[in-house]
CSV table of C-alpha atoms in Angstrom, one decimal:
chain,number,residue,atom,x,y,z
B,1,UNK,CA,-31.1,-0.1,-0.9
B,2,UNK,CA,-32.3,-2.0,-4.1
B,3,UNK,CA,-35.5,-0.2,-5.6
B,4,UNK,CA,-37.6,-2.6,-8.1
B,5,UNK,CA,-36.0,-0.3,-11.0
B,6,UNK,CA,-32.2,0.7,-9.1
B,7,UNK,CA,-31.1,-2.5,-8.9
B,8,UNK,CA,-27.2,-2.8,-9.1
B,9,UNK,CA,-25.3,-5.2,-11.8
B,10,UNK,CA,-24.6,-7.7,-8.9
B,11,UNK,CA,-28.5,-7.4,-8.0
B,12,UNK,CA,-29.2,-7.9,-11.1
B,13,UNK,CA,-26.3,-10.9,-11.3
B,14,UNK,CA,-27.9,-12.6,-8.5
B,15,UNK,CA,-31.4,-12.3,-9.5
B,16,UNK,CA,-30.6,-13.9,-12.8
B,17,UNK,CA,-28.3,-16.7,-11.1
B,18,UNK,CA,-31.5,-17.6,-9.0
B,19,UNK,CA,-33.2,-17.5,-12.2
B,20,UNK,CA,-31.0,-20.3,-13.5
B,21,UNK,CA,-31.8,-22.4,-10.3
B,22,UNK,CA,-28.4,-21.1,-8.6
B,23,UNK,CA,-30.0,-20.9,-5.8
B,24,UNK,CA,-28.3,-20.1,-2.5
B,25,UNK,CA,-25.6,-17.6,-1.7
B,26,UNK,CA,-22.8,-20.0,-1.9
B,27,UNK,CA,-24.0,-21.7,-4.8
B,28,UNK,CA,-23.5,-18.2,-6.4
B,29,UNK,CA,-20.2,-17.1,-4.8
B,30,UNK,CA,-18.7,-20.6,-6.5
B,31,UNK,CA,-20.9,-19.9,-10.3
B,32,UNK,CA,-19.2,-16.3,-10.0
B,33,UNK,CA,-15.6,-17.9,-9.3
B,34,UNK,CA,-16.2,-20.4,-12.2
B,35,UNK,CA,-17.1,-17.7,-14.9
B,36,UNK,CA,-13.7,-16.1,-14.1
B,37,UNK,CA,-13.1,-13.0,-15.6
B,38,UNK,CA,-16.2,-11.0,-14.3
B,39,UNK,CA,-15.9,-7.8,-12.4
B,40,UNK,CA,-18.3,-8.9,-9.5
B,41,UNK,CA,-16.7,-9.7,-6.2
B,42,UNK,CA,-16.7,-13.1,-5.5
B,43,UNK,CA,-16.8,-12.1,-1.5
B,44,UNK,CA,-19.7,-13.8,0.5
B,45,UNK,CA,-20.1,-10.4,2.2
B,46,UNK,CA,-21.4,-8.9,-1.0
B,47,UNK,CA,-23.7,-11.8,-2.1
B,48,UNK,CA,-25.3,-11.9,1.0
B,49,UNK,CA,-25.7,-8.4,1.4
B,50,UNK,CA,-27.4,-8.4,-2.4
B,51,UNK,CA,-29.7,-10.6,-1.3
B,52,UNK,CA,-30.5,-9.2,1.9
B,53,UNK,CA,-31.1,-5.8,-0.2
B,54,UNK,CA,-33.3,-8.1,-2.9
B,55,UNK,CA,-35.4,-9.4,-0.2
B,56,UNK,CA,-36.5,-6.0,1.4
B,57,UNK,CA,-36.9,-5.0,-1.8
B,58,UNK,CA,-39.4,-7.6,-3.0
B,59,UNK,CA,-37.8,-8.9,-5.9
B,60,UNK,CA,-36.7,-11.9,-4.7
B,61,UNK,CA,-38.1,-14.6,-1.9
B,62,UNK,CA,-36.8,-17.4,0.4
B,63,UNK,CA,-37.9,-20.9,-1.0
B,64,UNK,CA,-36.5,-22.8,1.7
B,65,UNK,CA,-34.0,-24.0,3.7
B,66,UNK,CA,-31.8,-27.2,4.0
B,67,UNK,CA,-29.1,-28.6,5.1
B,68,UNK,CA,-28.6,-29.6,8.8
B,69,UNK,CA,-29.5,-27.5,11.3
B,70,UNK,CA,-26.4,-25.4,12.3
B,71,UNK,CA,-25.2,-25.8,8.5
B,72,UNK,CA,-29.0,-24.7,6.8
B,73,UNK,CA,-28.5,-22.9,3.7
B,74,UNK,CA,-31.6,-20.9,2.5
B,75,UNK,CA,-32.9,-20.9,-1.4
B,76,UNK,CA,-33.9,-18.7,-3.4
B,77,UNK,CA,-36.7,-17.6,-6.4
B,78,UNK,CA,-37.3,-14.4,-8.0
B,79,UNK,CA,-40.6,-12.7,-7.2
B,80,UNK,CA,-42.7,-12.1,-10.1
B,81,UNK,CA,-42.1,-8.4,-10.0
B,82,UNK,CA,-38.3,-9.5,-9.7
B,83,UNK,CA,-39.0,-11.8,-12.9
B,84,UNK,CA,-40.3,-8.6,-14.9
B,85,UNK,CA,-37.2,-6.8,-13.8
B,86,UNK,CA,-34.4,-8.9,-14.6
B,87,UNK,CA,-36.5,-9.2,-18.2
B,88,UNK,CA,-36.6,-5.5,-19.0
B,89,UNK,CA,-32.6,-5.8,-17.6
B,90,UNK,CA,-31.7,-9.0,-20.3
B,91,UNK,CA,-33.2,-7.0,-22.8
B,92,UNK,CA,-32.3,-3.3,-22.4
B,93,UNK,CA,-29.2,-1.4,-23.4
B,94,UNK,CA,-25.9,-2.2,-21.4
B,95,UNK,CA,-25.2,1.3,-19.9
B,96,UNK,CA,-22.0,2.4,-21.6
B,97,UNK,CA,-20.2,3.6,-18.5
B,98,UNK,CA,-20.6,-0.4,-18.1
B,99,UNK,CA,-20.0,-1.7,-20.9
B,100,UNK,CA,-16.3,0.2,-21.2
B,101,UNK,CA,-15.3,-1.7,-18.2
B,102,UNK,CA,-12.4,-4.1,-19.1
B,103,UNK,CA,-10.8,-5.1,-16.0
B,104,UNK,CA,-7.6,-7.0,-16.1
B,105,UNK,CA,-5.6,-6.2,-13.4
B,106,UNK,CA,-2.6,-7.4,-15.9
B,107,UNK,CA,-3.0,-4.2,-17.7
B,108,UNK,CA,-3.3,-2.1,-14.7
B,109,UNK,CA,-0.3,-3.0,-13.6
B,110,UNK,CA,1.6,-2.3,-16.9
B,111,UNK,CA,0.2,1.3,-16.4
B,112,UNK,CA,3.0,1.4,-13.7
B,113,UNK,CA,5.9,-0.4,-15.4
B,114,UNK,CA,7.5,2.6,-15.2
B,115,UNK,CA,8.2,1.9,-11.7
B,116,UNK,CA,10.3,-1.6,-12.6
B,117,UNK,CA,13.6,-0.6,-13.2
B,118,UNK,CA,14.2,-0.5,-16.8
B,119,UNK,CA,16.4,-4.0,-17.5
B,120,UNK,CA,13.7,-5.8,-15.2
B,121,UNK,CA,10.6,-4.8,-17.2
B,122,UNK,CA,11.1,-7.8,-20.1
B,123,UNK,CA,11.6,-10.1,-17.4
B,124,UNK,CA,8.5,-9.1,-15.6
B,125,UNK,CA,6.8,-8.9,-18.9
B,126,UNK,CA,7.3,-11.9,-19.5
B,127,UNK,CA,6.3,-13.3,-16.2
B,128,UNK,CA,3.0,-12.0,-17.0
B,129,UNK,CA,2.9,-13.8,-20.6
B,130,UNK,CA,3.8,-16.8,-18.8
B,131,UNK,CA,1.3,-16.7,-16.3
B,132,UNK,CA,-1.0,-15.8,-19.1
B,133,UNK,CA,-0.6,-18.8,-21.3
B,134,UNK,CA,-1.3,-20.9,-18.0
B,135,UNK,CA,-4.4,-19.6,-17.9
B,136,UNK,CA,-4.7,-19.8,-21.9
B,137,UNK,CA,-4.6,-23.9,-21.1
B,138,UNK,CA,-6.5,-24.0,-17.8
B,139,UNK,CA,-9.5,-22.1,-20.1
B,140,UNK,CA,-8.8,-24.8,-22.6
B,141,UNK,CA,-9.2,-27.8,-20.2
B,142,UNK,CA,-12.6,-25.9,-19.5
B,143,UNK,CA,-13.9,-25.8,-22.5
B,144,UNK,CA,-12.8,-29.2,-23.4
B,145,UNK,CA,-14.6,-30.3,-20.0
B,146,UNK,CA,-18.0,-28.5,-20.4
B,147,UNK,CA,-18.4,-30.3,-24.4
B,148,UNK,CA,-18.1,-33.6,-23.0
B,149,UNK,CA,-20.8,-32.5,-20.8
B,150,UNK,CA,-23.1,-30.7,-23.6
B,151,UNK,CA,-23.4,-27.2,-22.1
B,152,UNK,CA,-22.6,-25.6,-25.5
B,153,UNK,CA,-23.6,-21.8,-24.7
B,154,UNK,CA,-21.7,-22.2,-21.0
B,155,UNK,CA,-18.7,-23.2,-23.5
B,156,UNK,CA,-19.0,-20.1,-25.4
B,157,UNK,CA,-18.8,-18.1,-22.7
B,158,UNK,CA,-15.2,-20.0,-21.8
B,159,UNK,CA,-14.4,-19.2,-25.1
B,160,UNK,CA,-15.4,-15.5,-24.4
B,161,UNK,CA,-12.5,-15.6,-21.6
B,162,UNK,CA,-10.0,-17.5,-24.0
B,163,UNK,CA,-10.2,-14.8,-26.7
B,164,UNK,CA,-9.4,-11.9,-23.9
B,165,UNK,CA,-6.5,-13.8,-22.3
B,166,UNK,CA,-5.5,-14.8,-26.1
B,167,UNK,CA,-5.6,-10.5,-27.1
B,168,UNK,CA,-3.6,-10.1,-23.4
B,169,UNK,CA,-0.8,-12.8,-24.2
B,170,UNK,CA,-0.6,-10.6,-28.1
B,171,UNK,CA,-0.5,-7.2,-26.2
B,172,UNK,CA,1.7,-8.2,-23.7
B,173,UNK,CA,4.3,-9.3,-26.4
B,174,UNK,CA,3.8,-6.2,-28.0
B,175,UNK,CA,4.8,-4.2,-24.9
B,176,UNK,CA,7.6,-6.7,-24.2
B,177,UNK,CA,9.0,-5.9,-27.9
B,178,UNK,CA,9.0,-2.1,-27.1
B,179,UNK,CA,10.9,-2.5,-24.3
């Protein structure tokens, strides 16, 4: 159970998402999908759960509901013992078992490329450059997006993405000239 100072980084995720008026669990599941990239599970199951453990926990508190009836969502603000929480988080250290976490599942599966047999491996290589650069352009058209719509720092944040998938696309032609 969440503890006012053993919050976990989804807690603390979804505590700062309410922060930002991201109200309801839903709301957050789609804001986690659209930051792409992240290591928090975009399952329902694990939002609600995090709030569930946020409520009992008194850091966070039901604003209200809406919607109709059988389709009511419920809202959400952070408690003022919450609010002093997710401050000292913001502004402390990033533990740095955390911050050595790089997931990209791309990488992971090059651990194993052993397994391809060897005259399949540039092709499949490849495959992953490929897929890469799509998402290269999809994180372009993004970007592009969110400065017609002046959200500057949400644009740095794409950009953030584009730089990683940009170092994955160099890496992975680095490996594919190896092999």
């Amino acid at each position: 159970m969440a503890r006012s100072g053993n919050c976990s980084e989804l807690e603390y995720m979804v505590m700062a998402m309410i922060a930002v008026n991201v109200t309801s669990g839903y709301a957050m599941r789609k804001y986690i999908i659209a930051l792409r990239g992240t290591r928090w599970s975009t399952e329902s199951g694990s939002i609600y759960r995090a709030l569930q453990r946020l409520l009992a926990a008194n850091l966070i508190e039901e604003s209200g509901k809406a919607g109709s009836p059988n389709r009511q969502r419920t809202d959400y603000r952070v408690s003022s013992t919450g609010s002093k929480l997710l401050n000292l988080w913001m502004c402390s250290a990033i533990d740095q078992d955390l911050a050595e976490v790089l997931d990209d599942p791309v990488r992971a599966r090059a651990s194993f490329l052993k397994l391809i047999p060897f005259g399949d491996r540039r092709e499949v290589v490849g495959s992953w450059i490929s897929d890469s650069k799509s998402l290269l352009e999809k994180s372009e058209s993004d970007i592009a997006k969110l400065n017609q719509n002046e959200k500057s720092f949400e644009s740095l944040i794409v950009t953030g993405y584009r730089i990683q998938i940009q170092a994955r696309i160099e890496w992975l032609e680095t490996v594919r000239a190896t092999l």
